Amino acid sequence: MTSASKGGFQPDSDVHITFEDQQKINKFARHNAKLEDFKDELKQKQNELKNLEEAADEIELLPDDKIPFLVGEIFVFQDQEKTQKCLEEAKQQIQKEIEGIEDKCSKLKEIMSDLKTQLYGKFGSHINLEAEEE
């Protein structure tokens, strides 16, 4: 009985991986890892933005007293108008960062799509470049 009849792995002799192919596979893997890092960073920034929006909503409900605002490692007390202005500036900054991350993600996806096309064109079903679903 051969190993193929026992259900063992038999390498396909028709598939030959060149150095350039391996470089493309490695490049795809690096870009995929970067994309996952960007997705995590994007979630974090979106959460920060949501927190700032909630803080701005809550400040409107407070009396016009001095409001503690975190700057670095200390709290600075300032009036409601100044605090709202600071929150708005922080929201705009985070929104710019989110847009930058989304732009980087789209560029990586373009590169990865091109690599997928090339690799699937050569290897067909012998390669799997799809992300695992959780």
N, CA, C and O atoms as a MOPAC input file, in Angstrom:
PM7 MOZYME 1SCF
protein

 N      0.83100 1    -1.17500 1     0.00000 1
 C      0.00000 1     0.00000 1     0.00000 1
 C      0.88100 1     1.24700 1     0.00000 1
 O      1.82300 1     1.33700 1     0.78800 1
 N      0.58900 1     2.20300 1    -0.87000 1
 C      1.38000 1     3.43400 1    -0.92200 1
 C      0.82700 1     4.44900 1     0.05800 1
 O     -0.27000 1     4.28800 1     0.59300 1
 N      1.59600 1     5.48400 1     0.28100 1
 C      1.15000 1     6.50500 1     1.22700 1
 C     -0.05700 1     7.26700 1     0.69000 1
 O     -0.84100 1     7.80000 1     1.47600 1
 N     -0.22700 1     7.33100 1    -0.64000 1
 C     -1.37700 1     8.02400 1    -1.21400 1
 C     -2.65600 1     7.27300 1    -0.88400 1
 O     -3.68400 1     7.89800 1    -0.62500 1
 N     -2.61500 1     5.96700 1    -0.88700 1
 C     -3.82400 1     5.20200 1    -0.59400 1
 C     -4.15100 1     5.23000 1     0.89500 1
 O     -5.29000 1     4.95800 1     1.27500 1
 N     -3.19000 1     5.55100 1     1.73600 1
 C     -3.43500 1     5.67500 1     3.16900 1
 C     -3.91800 1     7.07900 1     3.53600 1
 O     -4.18600 1     7.34400 1     4.70800 1
 N     -4.03300 1     7.97100 1     2.57200 1
 C     -4.48800 1     9.32400 1     2.84500 1
 C     -3.36400 1    10.26700 1     3.22200 1
 O     -3.63000 1    11.36800 1     3.70400 1
 N     -2.11800 1     9.87200 1     3.01900 1
 C     -0.97700 1    10.72800 1     3.35400 1
 C     -0.81300 1    11.83500 1     2.32600 1
 O     -1.46200 1    11.82100 1     1.28000 1
 N      0.04000 1    12.77600 1     2.62000 1
 C      0.28900 1    13.89800 1     1.73000 1
 C      1.17400 1    13.46400 1     0.57900 1
 O      2.21800 1    12.84200 1     0.77800 1
 N      0.74900 1    13.79700 1    -0.61700 1
 C      1.56000 1    13.54600 1    -1.81200 1
 C      1.79500 1    14.87300 1    -2.49700 1
 O      0.84100 1    15.48400 1    -2.97700 1
 N      3.02000 1    15.33700 1    -2.56000 1
 C      3.26200 1    16.61000 1    -3.22700 1
 C      2.91900 1    16.51000 1    -4.70700 1
 O      3.16500 1    15.48800 1    -5.34600 1
 N      2.35500 1    17.57000 1    -5.23400 1
 C      1.98900 1    17.62300 1    -6.64200 1
 C      3.24500 1    17.93600 1    -7.44500 1
 O      3.86000 1    18.98700 1    -7.26900 1
 N      3.60900 1    17.03900 1    -8.30500 1
 C      4.84400 1    17.21300 1    -9.06800 1
 C      4.71300 1    18.30000 1   -10.13800 1
 O      5.72400 1    18.75400 1   -10.67400 1
 N      3.47700 1    18.72900 1   -10.45900 1
 C      3.27600 1    19.74200 1   -11.48500 1
 C      3.53000 1    21.16100 1   -10.96400 1
 O      3.74200 1    22.07800 1   -11.75800 1
 N      3.51100 1    21.35000 1    -9.66000 1
 C      3.68200 1    22.67500 1    -9.08800 1
 C      5.13800 1    22.88000 1    -8.70400 1
 O      5.68500 1    22.17300 1    -7.85700 1
 N      5.75100 1    23.86400 1    -9.34800 1
 C      7.15200 1    24.20200 1    -9.04300 1
 C      7.19000 1    25.63700 1    -8.54300 1
 O      6.71100 1    26.54800 1    -9.21800 1
 N      7.75400 1    25.83400 1    -7.37100 1
 C      7.83400 1    27.16400 1    -6.78600 1
 C      9.22600 1    27.72200 1    -7.03100 1
 O     10.22900 1    27.15900 1    -6.59300 1
 N      9.26200 1    28.83100 1    -7.73400 1
 C     10.53800 1    29.49400 1    -8.00000 1
 C     10.86400 1    30.44800 1    -6.85700 1
 O     10.03100 1    30.70100 1    -5.98600 1
 N     12.06700 1    30.96500 1    -6.87100 1
 C     12.48500 1    31.93900 1    -5.86800 1
 C     11.58300 1    33.16900 1    -5.92600 1
 O     11.19400 1    33.70600 1    -4.88900 1
 N     11.25000 1    33.61500 1    -7.14100 1
 C     10.39100 1    34.78900 1    -7.30600 1
 C      9.00100 1    34.52000 1    -6.74100 1
 O      8.39800 1    35.39900 1    -6.12500 1
 N      8.48900 1    33.30300 1    -6.95100 1
 C      7.18100 1    32.94000 1    -6.39100 1
 C      7.22100 1    33.00200 1    -4.86800 1
 O      6.29800 1    33.51900 1    -4.23800 1
 N      8.28700 1    32.47600 1    -4.28200 1
 C      8.40200 1    32.49300 1    -2.82900 1
 C      8.49900 1    33.92800 1    -2.31600 1
 O      7.96200 1    34.24800 1    -1.25500 1
 N      9.18100 1    34.79000 1    -3.06500 1
 C      9.26900 1    36.19700 1    -2.67700 1
 C      7.88600 1    36.84800 1    -2.69000 1
 O      7.56300 1    37.63900 1    -1.80400 1
 N      7.07500 1    36.51800 1    -3.69000 1
 C      5.71500 1    37.06500 1    -3.77000 1
 C      4.85900 1    36.56100 1    -2.60700 1
 O      4.08700 1    37.32200 1    -2.02300 1
 N      4.99600 1    35.29900 1    -2.28000 1
 C      4.24600 1    34.71800 1    -1.15800 1
 C      4.65900 1    35.40000 1     0.14500 1
 O      3.81000 1    35.74200 1     0.96800 1
 N      5.95600 1    35.59300 1     0.32700 1
 C      6.45700 1    36.26800 1     1.53100 1
 C      5.97100 1    37.71700 1     1.59200 1
 O      5.58600 1    38.20000 1     2.65700 1
 N      5.98800 1    38.39900 1     0.46500 1
 C      5.52100 1    39.79100 1     0.40700 1
 C      4.04700 1    39.85200 1     0.76800 1
 O      3.62400 1    40.73400 1     1.51500 1
 N      3.26100 1    38.91500 1     0.24000 1
 C      1.83900 1    38.86600 1     0.56600 1
 C      1.64000 1    38.66200 1     2.06600 1
 O      0.80100 1    39.32200 1     2.68000 1
 N      2.40800 1    37.75200 1     2.65100 1
 C      2.27900 1    37.46600 1     4.08600 1
 C      2.64400 1    38.69400 1     4.92200 1
 O      1.96600 1    38.99400 1     5.90400 1
 N      3.70000 1    39.40100 1     4.54500 1
 C      4.08700 1    40.61600 1     5.27600 1
 C      3.00100 1    41.68000 1     5.18100 1
 O      2.65700 1    42.32100 1     6.17300 1
 N      2.46800 1    41.85900 1     3.98200 1
 C      1.40700 1    42.85800 1     3.79200 1
 C      0.14400 1    42.46500 1     4.55700 1
 O     -0.55100 1    43.32000 1     5.10600 1
 N     -0.14200 1    41.18600 1     4.58800 1
 C     -1.31700 1    40.71700 1     5.31700 1
 C     -1.16300 1    40.98900 1     6.81600 1
 O     -2.12200 1    41.38600 1     7.47800 1
 N      0.03100 1    40.77800 1     7.34400 1
 C      0.30000 1    41.05600 1     8.76300 1
 C      0.17200 1    42.56000 1     9.04200 1
 O     -0.39100 1    42.96000 1    10.06100 1
 N      0.69900 1    43.39000 1     8.13100 1
 C      0.57800 1    44.84000 1     8.28100 1
 C     -0.88600 1    45.26500 1     8.26100 1
 O     -1.30900 1    46.12400 1     9.03500 1
 N     -1.64800 1    44.65100 1     7.36500 1
 C     -3.06700 1    44.98400 1     7.24400 1
 C     -3.80200 1    44.67200 1     8.54300 1
 O     -4.64400 1    45.45400 1     8.98500 1
 N     -3.49100 1    43.55000 1     9.14400 1
 C     -4.12300 1    43.18900 1    10.42000 1
 C     -3.74600 1    44.18500 1    11.50900 1
 O     -4.58500 1    44.55200 1    12.33100 1
 N     -2.48100 1    44.62800 1    11.52100 1
 C     -2.05100 1    45.64100 1    12.48600 1
 C     -2.80800 1    46.94800 1    12.27200 1
 O     -3.24000 1    47.58600 1    13.23300 1
 N     -2.96600 1    47.34600 1    11.00800 1
 C     -3.70600 1    48.57300 1    10.70300 1
 C     -5.16600 1    48.44600 1    11.12100 1
 O     -5.75100 1    49.40700 1    11.62000 1
 N     -5.75900 1    47.27200 1    10.92400 1
 C     -7.15000 1    47.06900 1    11.33400 1
 C     -7.29800 1    47.21800 1    12.84500 1
 O     -8.26000 1    47.81900 1    13.32300 1
 N     -6.33700 1    46.66500 1    13.59900 1
 C     -6.37300 1    46.81200 1    15.05500 1
 C     -6.22900 1    48.28100 1    15.46100 1
 O     -6.94400 1    48.76400 1    16.33900 1
 N     -5.30500 1    48.97500 1    14.81600 1
 C     -5.08900 1    50.39300 1    15.11500 1
 C     -6.32700 1    51.21000 1    14.75300 1
 O     -6.69200 1    52.15000 1    15.46100 1
 N     -6.96500 1    50.84300 1    13.64800 1
 C     -8.17400 1    51.53500 1    13.21200 1
 C     -9.30200 1    51.36600 1    14.23300 1
 O    -10.00900 1    52.32400 1    14.54500 1
 N     -9.46600 1    50.16300 1    14.74300 1
 C    -10.48400 1    49.92400 1    15.76900 1
 C    -10.21000 1    50.76600 1    17.00700 1
 O    -11.13200 1    51.32900 1    17.59800 1
 N     -8.94800 1    50.85100 1    17.39600 1
 C     -8.56600 1    51.63800 1    18.56900 1
 C     -8.88400 1    53.11700 1    18.34500 1
 O     -9.44400 1    53.76800 1    19.22800 1
 N     -8.53500 1    53.64900 1    17.18100 1
 C     -8.78900 1    55.06000 1    16.88300 1
 C    -10.29300 1    55.34600 1    16.81300 1
 O    -10.74900 1    56.39100 1    17.27700 1
 N    -11.05400 1    54.42900 1    16.23800 1
 C    -12.50600 1    54.61300 1    16.17900 1
 C    -13.11000 1    54.61100 1    17.57200 1
 O    -14.05600 1    55.35000 1    17.84400 1
 N    -12.56800 1    53.78700 1    18.45100 1
 C    -13.03000 1    53.75200 1    19.82800 1
 C    -12.69400 1    55.06800 1    20.54100 1
 O    -13.51200 1    55.59600 1    21.29400 1
 N    -11.49100 1    55.59200 1    20.30100 1
 C    -11.10200 1    56.88500 1    20.87700 1
 C    -12.04200 1    57.99200 1    20.40400 1
 O    -12.46800 1    58.83900 1    21.18900 1
 N    -12.35800 1    57.97100 1    19.10700 1
 C    -13.24900 1    58.98100 1    18.54500 1
 C    -14.63000 1    58.88800 1    19.19000 1
 O    -15.23400 1    59.90700 1    19.52400 1
 N    -15.11900 1    57.68600 1    19.36000 1
 C    -16.42200 1    57.48200 1    20.00300 1
 C    -16.39600 1    58.01600 1    21.43400 1
 O    -17.34800 1    58.66300 1    21.87200 1
 N    -15.32000 1    57.75100 1    22.15900 1
 C    -15.19200 1    58.23900 1    23.53700 1
 C    -15.18800 1    59.76600 1    23.58400 1
 O    -15.81000 1    60.36300 1    24.46300 1
 N    -14.49100 1    60.39700 1    22.64500 1
 C    -14.46200 1    61.86100 1    22.60600 1
 C    -15.84600 1    62.43200 1    22.29600 1
 O    -16.25100 1    63.44200 1    22.87200 1
 N    -16.56400 1    61.78000 1    21.38300 1
 C    -17.91800 1    62.24500 1    21.05500 1
 C    -18.84100 1    62.11600 1    22.25900 1
 O    -19.65000 1    63.00500 1    22.52400 1
 N    -18.72000 1    61.01800 1    22.98400 1
 C    -19.52800 1    60.83300 1    24.18900 1
 C    -19.16100 1    61.86400 1    25.25100 1
 O    -20.04000 1    62.38600 1    25.93600 1
 N    -17.87400 1    62.16000 1    25.39200 1
 C    -17.43600 1    63.16500 1    26.36600 1
 C    -18.00700 1    64.53200 1    26.00500 1
 O    -18.45300 1    65.27200 1    26.88200 1
 N    -17.99400 1    64.87000 1    24.70800 1
 C    -18.54100 1    66.16200 1    24.27200 1
 C    -20.03200 1    66.24100 1    24.58600 1
 O    -20.52400 1    67.29300 1    24.99500 1
 N    -20.74700 1    65.14600 1    24.40000 1
 C    -22.18400 1    65.12000 1    24.72400 1
 C    -22.41000 1    65.29600 1    26.21800 1
 O    -23.32300 1    66.01300 1    26.63000 1
 N    -21.58700 1    64.64900 1    27.02700 1
 C    -21.73500 1    64.72700 1    28.48300 1
 C    -21.41100 1    66.12400 1    29.01100 1
 O    -22.04200 1    66.58700 1    29.96100 1
 N    -20.44400 1    66.78900 1    28.41200 1
 C    -20.04600 1    68.12200 1    28.86400 1
 C    -21.19700 1    69.11600 1    28.69700 1
 O    -21.36300 1    70.03500 1    29.49800 1
 N    -21.97900 1    68.91300 1    27.64800 1
 C    -23.10800 1    69.81600 1    27.41600 1
 C    -24.11700 1    69.74800 1    28.56000 1
 O    -24.83700 1    70.71700 1    28.80300 1
 N    -24.17700 1    68.62800 1    29.25800 1
 C    -25.13000 1    68.45000 1    30.34200 1
 C    -24.62900 1    69.01900 1    31.67200 1
 O    -25.40400 1    69.19100 1    32.61300 1
 N    -23.34700 1    69.30500 1    31.73800 1
 C    -22.76500 1    69.79700 1    32.98400 1
 C    -23.02400 1    71.28900 1    33.16100 1
 O    -23.19300 1    72.01900 1    32.18500 1
 N    -23.05500 1    71.73700 1    34.42200 1
 C    -23.14500 1    73.18700 1    34.63600 1
 C    -21.86800 1    73.84800 1    34.13700 1
 O    -20.85900 1    73.17600 1    33.92200 1
 N    -21.90900 1    75.14200 1    33.95600 1
 C    -20.77400 1    75.87200 1    33.38200 1
 C    -19.68000 1    76.11000 1    34.42200 1
 O    -19.23500 1    77.24000 1    34.62300 1
 N    -19.25900 1    75.04400 1    35.07200 1
 C    -18.16500 1    75.11800 1    36.03900 1
 C    -16.85900 1    74.78200 1    35.34500 1
 O    -16.82000 1    74.52900 1    34.14100 1
 N    -15.81700 1    74.78700 1    36.11200 1
 C    -14.52500 1    74.36400 1    35.58100 1
 C    -14.55200 1    72.85200 1    35.38500 1
 O    -14.96100 1    72.10400 1    36.27200 1
 N    -14.10600 1    72.41600 1    34.20200 1
 C    -14.13900 1    70.99400 1    33.84000 1
 C    -12.70200 1    70.48800 1    33.77700 1
 O    -11.85300 1    71.11400 1    33.14300 1
 N    -12.42100 1    69.35000 1    34.43600 1
 C    -11.06800 1    68.79900 1    34.34400 1
 C    -10.83400 1    68.18800 1    32.95300 1
 O    -11.65100 1    67.40900 1    32.46200 1
 N     -9.72100 1    68.55100 1    32.33600 1
 C     -9.36900 1    68.06400 1    31.00100 1
 C     -7.97300 1    67.47400 1    31.07900 1
 O     -7.03100 1    68.14300 1    31.50400 1
 N     -7.84200 1    66.22600 1    30.67100 1
 C     -6.56300 1    65.52800 1    30.75900 1
 C     -5.60800 1    66.00400 1    29.66500 1
 O     -5.90200 1    65.91400 1    28.47300 1
 N     -4.46300 1    66.50900 1    30.10300 1
 C     -3.40700 1    66.93300 1    29.19000 1
 C     -2.15100 1    66.19500 1    29.61400 1
 O     -1.55700 1    66.50300 1    30.64800 1
 N     -1.75300 1    65.22700 1    28.81800 1
 C     -0.59800 1    64.40700 1    29.19100 1
 C     -0.92800 1    63.55400 1    30.39700 1
 O     -1.74800 1    62.64000 1    30.31400 1
 N     -0.29700 1    63.84800 1    31.50800 1
 C     -0.51300 1    63.07000 1    32.72900 1
 C     -1.22600 1    63.86400 1    33.81900 1
 O     -1.40700 1    63.37000 1    34.93200 1
 N     -1.63100 1    65.09700 1    33.50100 1
 C     -2.28900 1    65.91500 1    34.51700 1
 C     -3.64700 1    66.40300 1    34.01300 1
 O     -3.91500 1    66.40800 1    32.81100 1
 N     -4.48400 1    66.80500 1    34.94200 1
 C     -5.76600 1    67.40000 1    34.60100 1
 C     -5.64500 1    68.91900 1    34.70000 1
 O     -5.09800 1    69.44900 1    35.66600 1
 N     -6.16000 1    69.60100 1    33.69500 1
 C     -6.20400 1    71.05500 1    33.67800 1
 C     -7.67700 1    71.43900 1    33.76300 1
 O     -8.50400 1    70.90200 1    33.02700 1
 N     -8.00400 1    72.36300 1    34.65500 1
 C     -9.38000 1    72.81500 1    34.78600 1
 C     -9.60400 1    74.00300 1    33.86100 1
 O     -8.87300 1    74.99200 1    33.89100 1
 N    -10.64200 1    73.87100 1    33.03600 1
 C    -10.96200 1    74.94200 1    32.09200 1
 C    -12.47400 1    75.03500 1    31.94600 1
 O    -13.20600 1    74.14200 1    32.37200 1
 N    -12.93000 1    76.12200 1    31.34000 1
 C    -14.37700 1    76.29400 1    31.21200 1
 C    -14.93600 1    75.39700 1    30.10800 1
 O    -14.19200 1    74.79300 1    29.33400 1
 N    -16.24600 1    75.33000 1    30.06000 1
 C    -16.93600 1    74.41400 1    29.14500 1
 C    -16.61000 1    74.71600 1    27.67800 1
 O    -16.37200 1    73.79900 1    26.89200 1
 N    -16.59900 1    75.97800 1    27.32200 1
 C    -16.33900 1    76.36100 1    25.93200 1
 C    -14.93800 1    75.92300 1    25.48700 1
 O    -14.76600 1    75.37000 1    24.40100 1
 N    -13.95600 1    76.17700 1    26.32900 1
 C    -12.57200 1    75.79200 1    26.00900 1
 C    -12.44700 1    74.27100 1    25.93300 1
 O    -11.75500 1    73.75000 1    25.05900 1
 N    -13.10900 1    73.56300 1    26.83900 1
 C    -13.06700 1    72.10200 1    26.83800 1
 C    -13.68600 1    71.54300 1    25.56000 1
 O    -13.14100 1    70.62300 1    24.95000 1
 N    -14.82500 1    72.10300 1    25.16000 1
 C    -15.46900 1    71.64400 1    23.91900 1
 C    -14.56900 1    71.90700 1    22.71000 1
 O    -14.50200 1    71.09000 1    21.79200 1
 N    -13.88900 1    73.03100 1    22.71500 1
 C    -12.97000 1    73.34300 1    21.61400 1
 C    -11.82900 1    72.33000 1    21.57900 1
 O    -11.45400 1    71.85200 1    20.50800 1
 N    -11.27600 1    72.00200 1    22.74900 1
 C    -10.18500 1    71.01300 1    22.82100 1
 C    -10.65800 1    69.63800 1    22.35100 1
 O     -9.94000 1    68.93600 1    21.63800 1
 N    -11.87400 1    69.25900 1    22.75900 1
 C    -12.42100 1    67.96200 1    22.33200 1
 C    -12.63000 1    67.93100 1    20.82300 1
 O    -12.36300 1    66.91800 1    20.17600 1
 N    -13.10700 1    69.03900 1    20.26400 1
 C    -13.33200 1    69.11100 1    18.82000 1
 C    -12.00800 1    68.98900 1    18.06100 1
 O    -11.93700 1    68.31100 1    17.03600 1
 N    -10.96800 1    69.64300 1    18.56200 1
 C     -9.64700 1    69.53700 1    17.93100 1
 C     -9.11000 1    68.11200 1    18.01500 1
 O     -8.52100 1    67.60500 1    17.06000 1
 N     -9.31900 1    67.47000 1    19.16800 1
 C     -8.87300 1    66.08500 1    19.33500 1
 C     -9.64100 1    65.15600 1    18.39700 1
 O     -9.06600 1    64.22500 1    17.83300 1
 N    -10.93500 1    65.40800 1    18.23000 1
 C    -11.73400 1    64.58500 1    17.31300 1
 C    -11.25700 1    64.75200 1    15.87300 1
 O    -11.16400 1    63.77800 1    15.12600 1
 N    -10.95600 1    65.99100 1    15.49000 1
 C    -10.46700 1    66.23600 1    14.13100 1
 C     -9.12600 1    65.54400 1    13.89200 1
 O     -8.88600 1    64.98600 1    12.82200 1
 N     -8.25800 1    65.58800 1    14.90400 1
 C     -6.94500 1    64.93900 1    14.78500 1
 C     -7.11000 1    63.43200 1    14.62700 1
 O     -6.46500 1    62.82500 1    13.77200 1
 N     -7.96000 1    62.82900 1    15.43700 1
 C     -8.16900 1    61.38000 1    15.35000 1
 C     -8.82900 1    61.02100 1    14.02600 1
 O     -8.51500 1    59.98300 1    13.44300 1
 N     -9.74200 1    61.86700 1    13.54100 1
 C    -10.38600 1    61.60800 1    12.24900 1
 C     -9.34700 1    61.61000 1    11.12500 1
 O     -9.42200 1    60.78700 1    10.21200 1
 N     -8.38400 1    62.52400 1    11.18500 1
 C     -7.30200 1    62.55200 1    10.18600 1
 C     -6.47200 1    61.26800 1    10.26500 1
 O     -6.10100 1    60.69400 1     9.24200 1
 N     -6.18900 1    60.82800 1    11.48900 1
 C     -5.41800 1    59.59600 1    11.67200 1
 C     -6.18900 1    58.39800 1    11.12100 1
 O     -5.60300 1    57.51200 1    10.49900 1
 N     -7.49200 1    58.37100 1    11.34800 1
 C     -8.33300 1    57.27800 1    10.82900 1
 C     -8.29800 1    57.26800 1     9.30600 1
 O     -8.16100 1    56.21000 1     8.69100 1
 N     -8.42100 1    58.43500 1     8.70300 1
 C     -8.37900 1    58.52600 1     7.24400 1
 C     -7.02500 1    58.05000 1     6.70600 1
 O     -6.96400 1    57.38100 1     5.67400 1
 N     -5.94600 1    58.39600 1     7.40600 1
 C     -4.61800 1    57.95200 1     6.98900 1
 C     -4.48400 1    56.44100 1     7.05600 1
 O     -3.92200 1    55.81800 1     6.15500 1
 N     -5.00300 1    55.85700 1     8.12700 1
 C     -4.94200 1    54.39800 1     8.28200 1
 C     -5.78600 1    53.72000 1     7.20600 1
 O     -5.36700 1    52.72400 1     6.61700 1
 N     -6.97900 1    54.26600 1     6.95300 1
 C     -7.84600 1    53.69300 1     5.90900 1
 C     -7.17300 1    53.77000 1     4.54300 1
 O     -7.29400 1    52.84700 1     3.73700 1
 N     -6.46300 1    54.86800 1     4.28000 1
 C     -5.73800 1    55.02100 1     3.01600 1
 C     -4.63400 1    53.96300 1     2.89300 1
 O     -4.46400 1    53.34700 1     1.84100 1
 N     -3.88400 1    53.76400 1     3.99200 1
 C     -2.83400 1    52.73900 1     3.98300 1
 C     -3.43500 1    51.35200 1     3.75400 1
 O     -2.87300 1    50.53900 1     3.02000 1
 N     -4.57900 1    51.08900 1     4.38400 1
 C     -5.24700 1    49.78700 1     4.21800 1
 C     -5.64900 1    49.56400 1     2.75800 1
 O     -5.45300 1    48.47800 1     2.21300 1
 N     -6.20800 1    50.59100 1     2.13600 1
 C     -6.64300 1    50.42800 1     0.75300 1
 C     -5.45900 1    50.19100 1    -0.18400 1
 O     -5.56300 1    49.40500 1    -1.12600 1
 N     -4.32900 1    50.87000 1     0.06900 1
 C     -3.13900 1    50.65300 1    -0.76400 1
 C     -2.60800 1    49.22800 1    -0.58200 1
 O     -2.22700 1    48.57000 1    -1.55000 1
 N     -2.58900 1    48.76100 1     0.66800 1
 C     -2.14000 1    47.38500 1     0.92100 1
 C     -3.06900 1    46.37700 1     0.24600 1
 O     -2.61000 1    45.38700 1    -0.32300 1
 N     -4.36300 1    46.62900 1     0.31100 1
 C     -5.32800 1    45.71500 1    -0.31300 1
 C     -5.12700 1    45.64300 1    -1.82100 1
 O     -5.26400 1    44.57600 1    -2.41800 1
 N     -4.80100 1    46.78400 1    -2.43900 1
 C     -4.53000 1    46.79200 1    -3.88200 1
 C     -3.32300 1    45.91600 1    -4.21300 1
 O     -3.36600 1    45.09600 1    -5.13100 1
 N     -2.24900 1    46.10400 1    -3.44900 1
 C     -1.03000 1    45.32200 1    -3.67800 1
 C     -1.32100 1    43.83600 1    -3.46200 1
 O     -0.90400 1    42.98900 1    -4.25200 1
 N     -2.04500 1    43.53300 1    -2.37800 1
 C     -2.35400 1    42.13500 1    -2.06700 1
 C     -3.25600 1    41.52300 1    -3.13500 1
 O     -3.10500 1    40.34900 1    -3.47300 1
 N     -4.18300 1    42.29900 1    -3.66300 1
 C     -5.06500 1    41.79900 1    -4.71900 1
 C     -4.25900 1    41.44000 1    -5.96700 1
 O     -4.50800 1    40.41500 1    -6.60300 1
 N     -3.29500 1    42.28900 1    -6.30900 1
 C     -2.43200 1    42.01600 1    -7.45700 1
 C     -1.60900 1    40.74200 1    -7.22800 1
 O     -1.48000 1    39.90500 1    -8.12200 1
 N     -1.05300 1    40.61100 1    -6.01300 1
 C     -0.27300 1    39.40600 1    -5.69800 1
 C     -1.16200 1    38.16200 1    -5.71900 1
 O     -0.74400 1    37.11100 1    -6.20500 1
 N     -2.37500 1    38.27400 1    -5.19900 1
 C     -3.31600 1    37.13900 1    -5.21500 1
 C     -3.58000 1    36.68900 1    -6.64800 1
 O     -3.56500 1    35.49700 1    -6.95600 1
 N     -3.82300 1    37.67200 1    -7.51800 1
 C     -4.09900 1    37.35000 1    -8.91800 1
 C     -2.94100 1    36.58000 1    -9.53500 1
 O     -3.14100 1    35.57200 1   -10.21300 1
 N     -1.72700 1    37.06600 1    -9.29000 1
 C     -0.54600 1    36.40800 1    -9.84600 1
 C     -0.36400 1    35.00100 1    -9.27400 1
 O     -0.11400 1    34.04800 1   -10.01300 1
 N     -0.49100 1    34.88200 1    -7.95600 1
 C     -0.23800 1    33.58600 1    -7.30900 1
 C     -1.34300 1    32.57300 1    -7.60000 1
 O     -1.06000 1    31.40300 1    -7.85700 1
 N     -2.59500 1    33.01400 1    -7.56100 1
 C     -3.67500 1    32.07700 1    -7.89900 1
 C     -3.61000 1    31.68900 1    -9.37900 1
 O     -3.95700 1    30.56800 1    -9.74800 1
 N     -3.16100 1    32.62900 1   -10.22500 1
 C     -3.00300 1    32.31900 1   -11.64500 1
 C     -1.99100 1    31.20800 1   -11.86700 1
 O     -2.16400 1    30.37800 1   -12.76000 1
 N     -0.94900 1    31.18600 1   -11.07300 1
 C      0.08900 1    30.16800 1   -11.23800 1
 C     -0.23100 1    28.88600 1   -10.47400 1
 O     -0.05100 1    27.78600 1   -10.99600 1
 N     -0.71100 1    29.03200 1    -9.22500 1
 C     -0.86800 1    27.85400 1    -8.36600 1
 C     -2.30200 1    27.35400 1    -8.23400 1
 O     -2.52200 1    26.24200 1    -7.75300 1
 N     -3.26800 1    28.14400 1    -8.64700 1
 C     -4.66200 1    27.70800 1    -8.57800 1
 C     -5.08000 1    27.30200 1    -7.17600 1
 O     -4.89500 1    28.05800 1    -6.22200 1
 N     -5.63700 1    26.12000 1    -7.05400 1
 C     -6.14700 1    25.64800 1    -5.75600 1
 C     -5.03900 1    25.09200 1    -4.86000 1
 O     -5.31600 1    24.63000 1    -3.75300 1
 N     -3.80900 1    25.13100 1    -5.31900 1
 C     -2.69400 1    24.60800 1    -4.52300 1
 C     -2.19100 1    25.62800 1    -3.49600 1
 O     -1.29000 1    25.33200 1    -2.71100 1
 N     -2.77700 1    26.82600 1    -3.50900 1
 C     -2.37200 1    27.86500 1    -2.56200 1
 C     -3.62300 1    28.49900 1    -1.97800 1
 O     -4.62900 1    28.65000 1    -2.67100 1
 N     -3.56300 1    28.86900 1    -0.70500 1
 C     -4.68900 1    29.51200 1    -0.05100 1
 C     -4.21500 1    30.82600 1     0.54200 1
 O     -3.40800 1    30.84500 1     1.47100 1
 N     -4.71900 1    31.91800 1     0.00100 1
 C     -4.32400 1    33.24400 1     0.46400 1
 C     -5.47100 1    33.97100 1     1.14100 1
 O     -5.36700 1    35.16400 1     1.42400 1
 N     -6.55100 1    33.27500 1     1.39900 1
 C     -7.71500 1    33.90000 1     2.02500 1
 C     -7.54100 1    33.94000 1     3.53500 1
 O     -6.96700 1    33.03000 1     4.13200 1
 N     -8.04800 1    35.01300 1     4.14700 1
 C     -7.97600 1    35.17400 1     5.59600 1
 C     -8.89600 1    34.16500 1     6.26300 1
 O     -9.97000 1    33.85200 1     5.74900 1
 N     -8.46700 1    33.66300 1     7.40700 1
 C     -9.28600 1    32.71300 1     8.15700 1
 C    -10.38800 1    33.47400 1     8.87400 1
 O    -10.14900 1    34.53700 1     9.44700 1
 N    -11.59500 1    32.92700 1     8.83900 1
 C    -12.72100 1    33.53100 1     9.53900 1
 C    -12.71100 1    33.07500 1    10.97800 1
 O    -12.45100 1    31.90700 1    11.26700 1
 N    -12.99700 1    34.00400 1    11.89100 1
 C    -12.99800 1    33.65700 1    13.31300 1
 C    -14.39600 1    33.32500 1    13.76100 1
 O    -14.61100 1    33.00500 1    14.93000 1

